[in-house]
Amino acid sequence: MSWLKQSIVRGGLESLYFSGAHVALRPFVGGVGAILALRHVRPPRPDRFQPNRALEVTPQFFTGLVQRLRRSRLDLISLDEMHRRMVEGDFKRRFVCLTFDDGYRDLREWAFPVLKEEGVPFAIYVPTSFPDRLGELWWLVLEAVIARNNRVGLIIGGRDRAFDCGTVAEKQALYDELYWWLRGRATEHEMRGIVRSLATYYHVDVRALCNELCMSWPELAELASEPLVTIGAHTVSHPVLSRLSHDAARSEMELSRSIVEAALAVRPAHLSYPYGDRSAAGNREFAIAAEIGFKTAVTARPGVLFARHKRSLTSLPRISLHGDYQQMRYALVLLSGAAAMLWKGFRQANAA
Ligand SMILES: [Zn+2]
């Protein structure tokens, strides 16, 4: 996310917090419940260049959030229970589901003990290539290449290009540019090929990254045996599904469910689309997920759940907890009934 966009989001949250008046937050306010999206929970690192900082929250923040939610009037429920309430229209109480994408090891180390202690159900969406140790966490490969070098060369459009990245500002700018350039490649195959050659040329061990950061099957099995844990599907290779053919996209979703079932003896009923933004998953993917029988599937499109989402259970919005604005009050604004009240007040004042 660009600095400007971050500032607008941050400004929007601040203004809602203090005045209750920000149109941009309309999709967050009210609703019958919410699904929270998290990836990493781990202590902050000192590095100044951290382009993926937004994907993590600190254990301290996470613990505070879980404790606040536990003491709130919101029900903390599993995805199966969320599905039941949506289908049956059981909205007597507002609810929250906690979900984690990618199955990182820090979830087991930092988040799980807190969730177990507080008795909070949660879901882990697993891309099966990660515990299979074949995962290409290409966004981290790109980060490592730029972090460790002052100049990065790349062939773009058949021409050799070189980028200076000696300063933190240059590294940040180059990361943003290359991340979105790679996401924009016509095929997944092309993008992976470029990242693989970067990794080879700049000596980044792709396999070691996956080994270090992602849970193994035995570690996942241990968590899967806990009654609080739901294991969800997150494809096999974590591709941008919209870039694949219909059949390939379908097989990524179906195959990942079978692989999880074979490895953990639980058949995932819930799916998360990799990346989950508008350019990564759309109507075609939502239809496939429904067709092959997932009960629910989540995106990264921001918002809370309304009763009408009963009709679109394979394109559910989530609220991402971003490391960039992890202050507790932001999360509380996003979830709170107070926000709904403030918003209603603002609308009524406007209509008057
Ligand atoms: Zn993911």
mmCIF file of C-alpha atoms and ligand atoms in Angstrom:
data_model
loop_
_atom_site.group_PDB
_atom_site.id
_atom_site.type_symbol
_atom_site.label_atom_id
_atom_site.label_comp_id
_atom_site.label_asym_id
_atom_site.label_seq_id
_atom_site.Cartn_x
_atom_site.Cartn_y
_atom_site.Cartn_z
ATOM 1 C CA MET A 1 0.000 0.000 0.000
ATOM 2 C CA SER A 2 1.356 3.439 -0.870
ATOM 3 C CA TRP A 3 2.274 5.948 1.777
ATOM 4 C CA LEU A 4 -0.470 8.260 0.555
ATOM 5 C CA LYS A 5 -3.133 5.589 0.734
ATOM 6 C CA GLN A 6 -1.955 4.593 4.196
ATOM 7 C CA SER A 7 -2.229 8.181 5.340
ATOM 8 C CA ILE A 8 -5.744 8.442 3.998
ATOM 9 C CA VAL A 9 -6.779 5.241 5.751
ATOM 10 C CA ARG A 10 -5.081 6.362 8.936
ATOM 11 C CA GLY A 11 -6.639 9.818 8.685
ATOM 12 C CA GLY A 12 -10.013 8.264 8.015
ATOM 13 C CA LEU A 13 -9.814 6.055 11.080
ATOM 14 C CA GLU A 14 -8.650 8.946 13.227
ATOM 15 C CA SER A 15 -11.473 11.156 12.068
ATOM 16 C CA LEU A 16 -14.059 8.457 12.662
ATOM 17 C CA TYR A 17 -12.589 7.855 16.070
ATOM 18 C CA PHE A 18 -12.812 11.492 17.044
ATOM 19 C CA SER A 19 -15.863 12.690 15.143
ATOM 20 C CA GLY A 20 -17.603 9.623 13.795
ATOM 21 C CA ALA A 21 -17.744 11.162 10.358
ATOM 22 C CA HIS A 22 -15.924 9.461 7.537
ATOM 23 C CA VAL A 23 -17.611 8.209 4.412
ATOM 24 C CA ALA A 24 -14.697 5.945 3.466
ATOM 25 C CA LEU A 25 -15.424 3.758 6.473
ATOM 26 C CA ARG A 26 -18.999 2.987 5.572
ATOM 27 C CA PRO A 27 -18.287 -0.675 4.680
ATOM 28 C CA PHE A 28 -16.722 -1.254 8.097
ATOM 29 C CA VAL A 29 -19.536 0.047 10.203
ATOM 30 C CA GLY A 30 -22.334 -1.967 11.757
ATOM 31 C CA GLY A 31 -23.104 -5.396 10.356
ATOM 32 C CA VAL A 32 -23.794 -8.704 12.077
ATOM 33 C CA GLY A 33 -20.182 -9.744 12.571
ATOM 34 C CA ALA A 34 -16.647 -9.568 11.251
ATOM 35 C CA ILE A 35 -13.831 -11.832 10.132
ATOM 36 C CA LEU A 36 -10.388 -10.625 11.139
ATOM 37 C CA ALA A 37 -7.393 -11.436 8.918
ATOM 38 C CA LEU A 38 -3.893 -11.834 10.314
ATOM 39 C CA ARG A 39 -0.640 -13.283 9.006
ATOM 40 C CA HIS A 40 2.392 -12.859 11.269
ATOM 41 C CA VAL A 41 2.341 -12.323 15.037
ATOM 42 C CA ARG A 42 5.921 -11.691 16.151
ATOM 43 C CA PRO A 43 8.149 -9.243 18.022
ATOM 44 C CA PRO A 44 9.204 -6.177 16.022
ATOM 45 C CA ARG A 45 12.548 -6.344 14.191
ATOM 46 C CA PRO A 46 15.033 -3.443 14.220
ATOM 47 C CA ASP A 47 15.590 -3.360 10.414
ATOM 48 C CA ARG A 48 14.700 -0.034 8.849
ATOM 49 C CA PHE A 49 13.753 -1.576 5.500
ATOM 50 C CA GLN A 50 10.660 -3.692 6.146
ATOM 51 C CA PRO A 51 8.388 -3.503 3.108
ATOM 52 C CA ASN A 52 6.209 -6.324 4.450
ATOM 53 C CA ARG A 53 5.794 -4.792 7.893
ATOM 54 C CA ALA A 54 2.075 -4.369 7.227
ATOM 55 C CA LEU A 55 1.637 -8.143 7.325
ATOM 56 C CA GLU A 56 2.561 -8.494 10.990
ATOM 57 C CA VAL A 57 1.405 -7.398 14.426
ATOM 58 C CA THR A 58 3.315 -7.658 17.694
ATOM 59 C CA PRO A 59 2.501 -10.282 20.346
ATOM 60 C CA GLN A 60 1.761 -7.415 22.743
ATOM 61 C CA PHE A 61 -0.825 -5.887 20.406
ATOM 62 C CA PHE A 62 -2.314 -9.280 19.639
ATOM 63 C CA THR A 63 -2.641 -10.266 23.299
ATOM 64 C CA GLY A 64 -4.297 -6.951 24.136
ATOM 65 C CA LEU A 65 -6.725 -7.334 21.252
ATOM 66 C CA VAL A 66 -7.725 -10.893 22.162
ATOM 67 C CA GLN A 67 -8.232 -9.940 25.805
ATOM 68 C CA ARG A 68 -10.355 -6.915 24.818
ATOM 69 C CA LEU A 69 -12.444 -9.039 22.463
ATOM 70 C CA ARG A 70 -12.896 -11.682 25.154
ATOM 71 C CA ARG A 71 -14.252 -9.075 27.567
ATOM 72 C CA SER A 72 -16.461 -7.447 24.898
ATOM 73 C CA ARG A 73 -20.050 -8.361 24.099
ATOM 74 C CA LEU A 74 -18.949 -9.933 20.823
ATOM 75 C CA ASP A 75 -19.057 -13.738 20.417
ATOM 76 C CA LEU A 76 -15.738 -15.226 19.301
ATOM 77 C CA ILE A 77 -16.730 -18.118 17.049
ATOM 78 C CA SER A 78 -15.388 -20.672 14.555
ATOM 79 C CA LEU A 79 -15.963 -20.477 10.792
ATOM 80 C CA ASP A 80 -18.453 -23.381 10.993
ATOM 81 C CA GLU A 81 -20.493 -21.499 13.590
ATOM 82 C CA MET A 82 -20.258 -18.308 11.510
ATOM 83 C CA HIS A 83 -21.553 -20.289 8.525
ATOM 84 C CA ARG A 84 -24.455 -21.652 10.584
ATOM 85 C CA ARG A 85 -25.438 -18.208 11.852
ATOM 86 C CA MET A 86 -25.266 -16.718 8.350
ATOM 87 C CA VAL A 87 -27.335 -19.511 6.776
ATOM 88 C CA GLU A 88 -29.934 -19.609 9.567
ATOM 89 C CA GLY A 89 -30.047 -15.837 9.974
ATOM 90 C CA ASP A 90 -29.154 -16.176 13.639
ATOM 91 C CA PHE A 91 -28.014 -12.629 14.397
ATOM 92 C CA LYS A 92 -29.055 -12.265 18.023
ATOM 93 C CA ARG A 93 -25.444 -11.490 18.934
ATOM 94 C CA ARG A 94 -22.633 -9.897 16.943
ATOM 95 C CA PHE A 95 -19.643 -12.115 16.319
ATOM 96 C CA VAL A 96 -15.994 -12.131 15.334
ATOM 97 C CA CYS A 97 -13.933 -14.873 13.647
ATOM 98 C CA LEU A 98 -10.144 -14.866 13.800
ATOM 99 C CA THR A 99 -8.314 -16.146 10.711
ATOM 100 C CA PHE A 100 -4.625 -16.534 9.880
ATOM 101 C CA ASP A 101 -3.327 -16.898 6.333
ATOM 102 C CA ASP A 102 -0.298 -18.952 5.240
ATOM 103 C CA GLY A 103 0.452 -21.008 8.395
ATOM 104 C CA TYR A 104 3.528 -19.213 9.695
ATOM 105 C CA ARG A 105 5.482 -20.673 12.579
ATOM 106 C CA ASP A 106 5.187 -17.457 14.602
ATOM 107 C CA LEU A 107 1.431 -18.115 14.889
ATOM 108 C CA ARG A 108 2.238 -21.282 16.809
ATOM 109 C CA GLU A 109 4.835 -19.576 18.958
ATOM 110 C CA TRP A 110 3.166 -16.229 19.770
ATOM 111 C CA ALA A 111 -0.544 -16.304 18.951
ATOM 112 C CA PHE A 112 -1.630 -19.843 19.784
ATOM 113 C CA PRO A 113 -0.723 -19.763 23.521
ATOM 114 C CA VAL A 114 -2.844 -16.603 23.934
ATOM 115 C CA LEU A 115 -5.762 -18.028 21.962
ATOM 116 C CA LYS A 116 -5.637 -21.277 23.921
ATOM 117 C CA GLU A 117 -5.427 -19.478 27.250
ATOM 118 C CA GLU A 118 -8.452 -17.330 26.349
ATOM 119 C CA GLY A 119 -10.324 -20.210 24.684
ATOM 120 C CA VAL A 120 -10.703 -18.408 21.351
ATOM 121 C CA PRO A 121 -11.435 -20.430 18.190
ATOM 122 C CA PHE A 122 -9.463 -19.527 15.068
ATOM 123 C CA ALA A 123 -8.753 -20.715 11.532
ATOM 124 C CA ILE A 124 -5.480 -21.288 9.675
ATOM 125 C CA TYR A 125 -5.600 -21.200 5.874
ATOM 126 C CA VAL A 126 -2.726 -23.386 4.623
ATOM 127 C CA PRO A 127 -1.149 -23.198 1.137
ATOM 128 C CA THR A 128 -0.033 -26.829 0.938
ATOM 129 C CA SER A 129 3.264 -26.130 -0.826
ATOM 130 C CA PHE A 130 4.436 -24.316 2.321
ATOM 131 C CA PRO A 131 4.415 -27.335 4.700
ATOM 132 C CA ASP A 132 5.493 -29.436 1.696
ATOM 133 C CA ARG A 133 8.610 -27.225 1.756
ATOM 134 C CA LEU A 134 8.175 -26.191 -1.874
ATOM 135 C CA GLY A 135 6.646 -22.809 -1.085
ATOM 136 C CA GLU A 136 7.959 -19.795 -2.944
ATOM 137 C CA LEU A 137 7.442 -16.818 -0.670
ATOM 138 C CA TRP A 138 8.408 -14.593 -3.567
ATOM 139 C CA TRP A 139 7.536 -11.306 -1.832
ATOM 140 C CA LEU A 140 10.141 -12.161 0.822
ATOM 141 C CA VAL A 141 12.679 -13.198 -1.817
ATOM 142 C CA LEU A 142 12.236 -9.780 -3.390
ATOM 143 C CA GLU A 143 12.634 -8.144 0.021
ATOM 144 C CA ALA A 144 15.864 -10.069 0.699
ATOM 145 C CA VAL A 145 17.363 -9.233 -2.715
ATOM 146 C CA ILE A 146 16.719 -5.506 -2.266
ATOM 147 C CA ALA A 147 17.745 -5.486 1.423
ATOM 148 C CA ARG A 148 21.129 -7.101 0.792
ATOM 149 C CA ASN A 149 22.201 -5.180 -2.330
ATOM 150 C CA ASN A 150 22.842 -1.557 -3.244
ATOM 151 C CA ARG A 151 22.099 -2.153 -6.886
ATOM 152 C CA VAL A 152 19.717 -4.662 -8.448
ATOM 153 C CA GLY A 153 19.743 -5.700 -12.101
ATOM 154 C CA LEU A 154 16.803 -7.189 -13.946
ATOM 155 C CA ILE A 155 15.788 -7.905 -17.525
ATOM 156 C CA ILE A 156 12.600 -5.989 -18.228
ATOM 157 C CA GLY A 157 10.990 -6.133 -21.650
ATOM 158 C CA GLY A 158 14.083 -7.853 -23.064
ATOM 159 C CA ARG A 159 16.397 -5.060 -21.856
ATOM 160 C CA ASP A 160 18.895 -5.051 -19.026
ATOM 161 C CA ARG A 161 17.859 -2.599 -16.340
ATOM 162 C CA ALA A 162 19.697 -1.692 -13.150
ATOM 163 C CA PHE A 163 18.241 0.043 -10.116
ATOM 164 C CA ASP A 164 20.153 1.826 -7.354
ATOM 165 C CA CYS A 165 18.887 0.928 -3.926
ATOM 166 C CA GLY A 166 21.500 2.082 -1.451
ATOM 167 C CA THR A 167 19.200 4.013 0.858
ATOM 168 C CA VAL A 168 16.139 2.843 2.763
ATOM 169 C CA ALA A 169 13.952 5.234 0.737
ATOM 170 C CA GLU A 170 15.318 3.830 -2.536
ATOM 171 C CA LYS A 171 14.822 0.278 -1.326
ATOM 172 C CA GLN A 172 11.241 1.010 -0.344
ATOM 173 C CA ALA A 173 10.474 2.675 -3.682
ATOM 174 C CA LEU A 174 12.108 -0.131 -5.653
ATOM 175 C CA TYR A 175 10.262 -2.787 -3.660
ATOM 176 C CA ASP A 176 6.886 -1.173 -4.340
ATOM 177 C CA GLU A 177 7.680 -0.761 -8.016
ATOM 178 C CA LEU A 178 8.912 -4.334 -8.524
ATOM 179 C CA TYR A 179 6.207 -5.916 -6.356
ATOM 180 C CA TRP A 180 3.420 -4.465 -8.477
ATOM 181 C CA TRP A 181 5.328 -4.984 -11.717
ATOM 182 C CA LEU A 182 5.650 -8.690 -10.824
ATOM 183 C CA ARG A 183 2.000 -8.916 -9.781
ATOM 184 C CA GLY A 184 1.159 -7.451 -13.186
ATOM 185 C CA ARG A 185 2.961 -10.144 -15.227
ATOM 186 C CA ALA A 186 0.607 -11.912 -17.597
ATOM 187 C CA THR A 187 1.215 -15.366 -16.164
ATOM 188 C CA GLU A 188 2.123 -16.861 -12.815
ATOM 189 C CA HIS A 189 4.804 -18.855 -14.641
ATOM 190 C CA GLU A 190 6.496 -15.695 -15.933
ATOM 191 C CA MET A 191 6.473 -14.038 -12.501
ATOM 192 C CA ARG A 192 7.855 -17.094 -10.708
ATOM 193 C CA GLY A 193 10.587 -17.431 -13.354
ATOM 194 C CA ILE A 194 11.742 -13.846 -12.802
ATOM 195 C CA VAL A 195 11.796 -14.269 -8.999
ATOM 196 C CA ARG A 196 13.651 -17.582 -9.267
ATOM 197 C CA SER A 197 16.374 -16.038 -11.394
ATOM 198 C CA LEU A 198 16.676 -13.093 -8.985
ATOM 199 C CA ALA A 199 17.038 -15.571 -6.119
ATOM 200 C CA THR A 200 19.721 -17.552 -7.944
ATOM 201 C CA TYR A 201 21.685 -14.507 -9.059
ATOM 202 C CA TYR A 202 21.602 -12.795 -5.657
ATOM 203 C CA HIS A 203 22.016 -15.989 -3.594
ATOM 204 C CA VAL A 204 18.708 -15.981 -1.752
ATOM 205 C CA ASP A 205 17.790 -19.474 -0.553
ATOM 206 C CA VAL A 206 14.081 -19.769 -1.375
ATOM 207 C CA ARG A 207 13.736 -23.136 0.312
ATOM 208 C CA ALA A 208 15.420 -21.945 3.518
ATOM 209 C CA LEU A 209 12.953 -19.044 3.783
ATOM 210 C CA CYS A 210 10.037 -21.454 3.575
ATOM 211 C CA ASN A 211 11.627 -23.868 6.084
ATOM 212 C CA GLU A 212 12.364 -21.156 8.570
ATOM 213 C CA LEU A 213 9.052 -19.303 8.469
ATOM 214 C CA CYS A 214 6.333 -21.844 7.715
ATOM 215 C CA MET A 215 4.950 -24.613 9.879
ATOM 216 C CA SER A 216 5.743 -28.189 8.888
ATOM 217 C CA TRP A 217 3.007 -30.839 8.576
ATOM 218 C CA PRO A 218 3.776 -32.266 12.060
ATOM 219 C CA GLU A 219 3.493 -28.772 13.550
ATOM 220 C CA LEU A 220 0.220 -28.203 11.726
ATOM 221 C CA ALA A 221 -1.030 -31.629 12.839
ATOM 222 C CA GLU A 222 -0.435 -30.663 16.442
ATOM 223 C CA LEU A 223 -2.540 -27.523 16.023
ATOM 224 C CA ALA A 224 -5.183 -29.317 13.949
ATOM 225 C CA SER A 225 -5.803 -31.687 16.855
ATOM 226 C CA GLU A 226 -6.841 -28.749 19.060
ATOM 227 C CA PRO A 227 -10.642 -28.298 19.230
ATOM 228 C CA LEU A 228 -10.240 -24.522 18.837
ATOM 229 C CA VAL A 229 -8.533 -24.848 15.443
ATOM 230 C CA THR A 230 -10.121 -24.948 11.984
ATOM 231 C CA ILE A 231 -7.800 -25.799 9.097
ATOM 232 C CA GLY A 232 -8.809 -24.053 5.887
ATOM 233 C CA ALA A 233 -7.561 -24.324 2.303
ATOM 234 C CA HIS A 234 -5.412 -21.619 0.690
ATOM 235 C CA THR A 235 -4.521 -23.313 -2.637
ATOM 236 C CA VAL A 236 -1.382 -25.344 -3.341
ATOM 237 C CA SER A 237 1.173 -22.867 -4.702
ATOM 238 C CA HIS A 238 -0.342 -19.568 -3.515
ATOM 239 C CA PRO A 239 -0.863 -18.192 -7.051
ATOM 240 C CA VAL A 240 -2.755 -15.137 -8.229
ATOM 241 C CA LEU A 241 -5.768 -17.286 -9.175
ATOM 242 C CA SER A 242 -7.182 -14.805 -11.672
ATOM 243 C CA ARG A 243 -4.034 -15.246 -13.799
ATOM 244 C CA LEU A 244 -4.614 -18.999 -14.178
ATOM 245 C CA SER A 245 -6.889 -20.782 -16.624
ATOM 246 C CA HIS A 246 -10.277 -21.847 -15.267
ATOM 247 C CA ASP A 247 -9.140 -25.463 -14.924
ATOM 248 C CA ALA A 248 -5.850 -24.581 -13.260
ATOM 249 C CA ALA A 249 -7.565 -22.271 -10.758
ATOM 250 C CA ARG A 250 -10.097 -24.950 -9.951
ATOM 251 C CA SER A 251 -7.437 -27.589 -9.494
ATOM 252 C CA GLU A 252 -5.373 -25.316 -7.176
ATOM 253 C CA MET A 253 -8.425 -25.055 -4.891
ATOM 254 C CA GLU A 254 -9.551 -28.694 -5.106
ATOM 255 C CA LEU A 255 -6.104 -30.217 -4.872
ATOM 256 C CA SER A 256 -5.154 -28.185 -1.819
ATOM 257 C CA ARG A 257 -8.239 -29.501 -0.026
ATOM 258 C CA SER A 258 -7.292 -33.107 -0.861
ATOM 259 C CA ILE A 259 -3.663 -32.615 0.202
ATOM 260 C CA VAL A 260 -4.684 -31.137 3.574
ATOM 261 C CA GLU A 261 -7.135 -33.992 4.044
ATOM 262 C CA ALA A 262 -4.450 -36.579 3.264
ATOM 263 C CA ALA A 263 -1.907 -34.932 5.578
ATOM 264 C CA LEU A 264 -4.073 -33.951 8.543
ATOM 265 C CA ALA A 265 -7.177 -36.159 8.214
ATOM 266 C CA VAL A 266 -9.449 -33.105 8.213
ATOM 267 C CA ARG A 267 -11.222 -31.974 5.070
ATOM 268 C CA PRO A 268 -11.196 -28.171 4.797
ATOM 269 C CA ALA A 269 -14.667 -26.690 4.347
ATOM 270 C CA HIS A 270 -13.411 -23.107 4.147
ATOM 271 C CA LEU A 271 -11.089 -21.348 1.700
ATOM 272 C CA SER A 272 -9.052 -18.147 1.559
ATOM 273 C CA TYR A 273 -8.008 -16.743 -1.843
ATOM 274 C CA PRO A 274 -4.277 -15.926 -1.986
ATOM 275 C CA TYR A 275 -3.723 -12.121 -1.811
ATOM 276 C CA GLY A 276 -7.524 -11.810 -1.912
ATOM 277 C CA ASP A 277 -7.666 -8.359 -3.479
ATOM 278 C CA ARG A 278 -9.801 -7.451 -6.467
ATOM 279 C CA SER A 279 -7.092 -8.209 -9.007
ATOM 280 C CA ALA A 280 -6.340 -11.638 -7.487
ATOM 281 C CA ALA A 281 -9.809 -13.158 -7.036
ATOM 282 C CA GLY A 282 -13.110 -12.246 -8.658
ATOM 283 C CA ASN A 283 -16.446 -13.661 -9.750
ATOM 284 C CA ARG A 284 -14.928 -16.620 -11.584
ATOM 285 C CA GLU A 285 -13.042 -17.747 -8.476
ATOM 286 C CA PHE A 286 -16.078 -17.145 -6.219
ATOM 287 C CA ALA A 287 -18.187 -19.359 -8.510
ATOM 288 C CA ILE A 288 -15.599 -22.146 -8.590
ATOM 289 C CA ALA A 289 -15.281 -22.173 -4.781
ATOM 290 C CA ALA A 290 -19.064 -22.512 -4.436
ATOM 291 C CA GLU A 291 -19.263 -25.128 -7.192
ATOM 292 C CA ILE A 292 -16.656 -27.407 -5.612
ATOM 293 C CA GLY A 293 -18.428 -27.207 -2.282
ATOM 294 C CA PHE A 294 -16.595 -24.855 0.043
ATOM 295 C CA LYS A 295 -19.001 -23.611 2.709
ATOM 296 C CA THR A 296 -17.314 -20.214 2.859
ATOM 297 C CA ALA A 297 -14.407 -18.435 1.181
ATOM 298 C CA VAL A 298 -12.782 -15.187 2.266
ATOM 299 C CA THR A 299 -11.155 -12.332 0.366
ATOM 300 C CA ALA A 300 -8.993 -9.447 1.511
ATOM 301 C CA ARG A 301 -11.684 -6.974 0.473
ATOM 302 C CA PRO A 302 -12.295 -4.835 3.547
ATOM 303 C CA GLY A 303 -15.586 -4.825 5.381
ATOM 304 C CA VAL A 304 -17.793 -6.429 8.009
ATOM 305 C CA LEU A 305 -20.499 -9.057 7.420
ATOM 306 C CA PHE A 306 -24.138 -8.208 6.794
ATOM 307 C CA ALA A 307 -27.150 -10.549 6.613
ATOM 308 C CA ARG A 308 -27.032 -10.215 2.809
ATOM 309 C CA HIS A 309 -23.681 -12.046 2.718
ATOM 310 C CA LYS A 310 -25.715 -15.229 3.101
ATOM 311 C CA ARG A 311 -26.070 -15.004 -0.678
ATOM 312 C CA SER A 312 -22.335 -14.602 -1.300
ATOM 313 C CA LEU A 313 -20.673 -16.967 1.153
ATOM 314 C CA THR A 314 -17.694 -17.542 -1.151
ATOM 315 C CA SER A 315 -16.756 -13.861 -1.401
ATOM 316 C CA LEU A 316 -16.749 -12.717 2.205
ATOM 317 C CA PRO A 317 -14.914 -9.529 3.202
ATOM 318 C CA ARG A 318 -12.439 -9.400 6.083
ATOM 319 C CA ILE A 319 -10.847 -6.777 8.254
ATOM 320 C CA SER A 320 -7.074 -7.013 7.923
ATOM 321 C CA LEU A 321 -5.139 -6.123 11.031
ATOM 322 C CA HIS A 322 -2.299 -4.165 9.516
ATOM 323 C CA GLY A 323 0.984 -3.708 11.279
ATOM 324 C CA ASP A 324 1.042 -0.143 10.057
ATOM 325 C CA TYR A 325 -1.891 0.956 12.148
ATOM 326 C CA GLN A 326 -2.037 -1.570 14.870
ATOM 327 C CA GLN A 327 -3.042 0.818 17.588
ATOM 328 C CA MET A 328 -5.807 -0.818 19.544
ATOM 329 C CA ARG A 329 -8.263 1.992 18.938
ATOM 330 C CA TYR A 330 -8.244 1.378 15.190
ATOM 331 C CA ALA A 331 -9.237 -2.239 15.656
ATOM 332 C CA LEU A 332 -11.878 -1.176 18.140
ATOM 333 C CA VAL A 333 -13.288 1.423 15.763
ATOM 334 C CA LEU A 334 -13.469 -1.179 13.011
ATOM 335 C CA LEU A 335 -15.333 -3.603 15.235
ATOM 336 C CA SER A 336 -17.311 -1.430 17.523
ATOM 337 C CA GLY A 337 -20.982 -0.858 17.875
ATOM 338 C CA ALA A 338 -19.918 2.649 18.875
ATOM 339 C CA ALA A 339 -18.739 3.201 15.312
ATOM 340 C CA ALA A 340 -22.136 2.101 14.047
ATOM 341 C CA MET A 341 -23.853 4.485 16.416
ATOM 342 C CA LEU A 342 -21.590 7.361 15.483
ATOM 343 C CA TRP A 343 -22.116 6.658 11.812
ATOM 344 C CA LYS A 344 -25.879 6.525 12.213
ATOM 345 C CA GLY A 345 -25.777 9.800 14.102
ATOM 346 C CA PHE A 346 -23.778 11.369 11.322
ATOM 347 C CA ARG A 347 -26.185 10.181 8.669
ATOM 348 C CA GLN A 348 -29.177 11.416 10.585
ATOM 349 C CA ALA A 349 -27.510 14.783 11.159
ATOM 350 C CA ASN A 350 -26.880 15.000 7.428
ATOM 351 C CA ALA A 351 -30.444 14.152 6.492
ATOM 352 C CA ALA A 352 -31.838 16.744 8.867
HETATM 353 ZN ZN ZN B 1 -1.662 -16.083 1.700
#
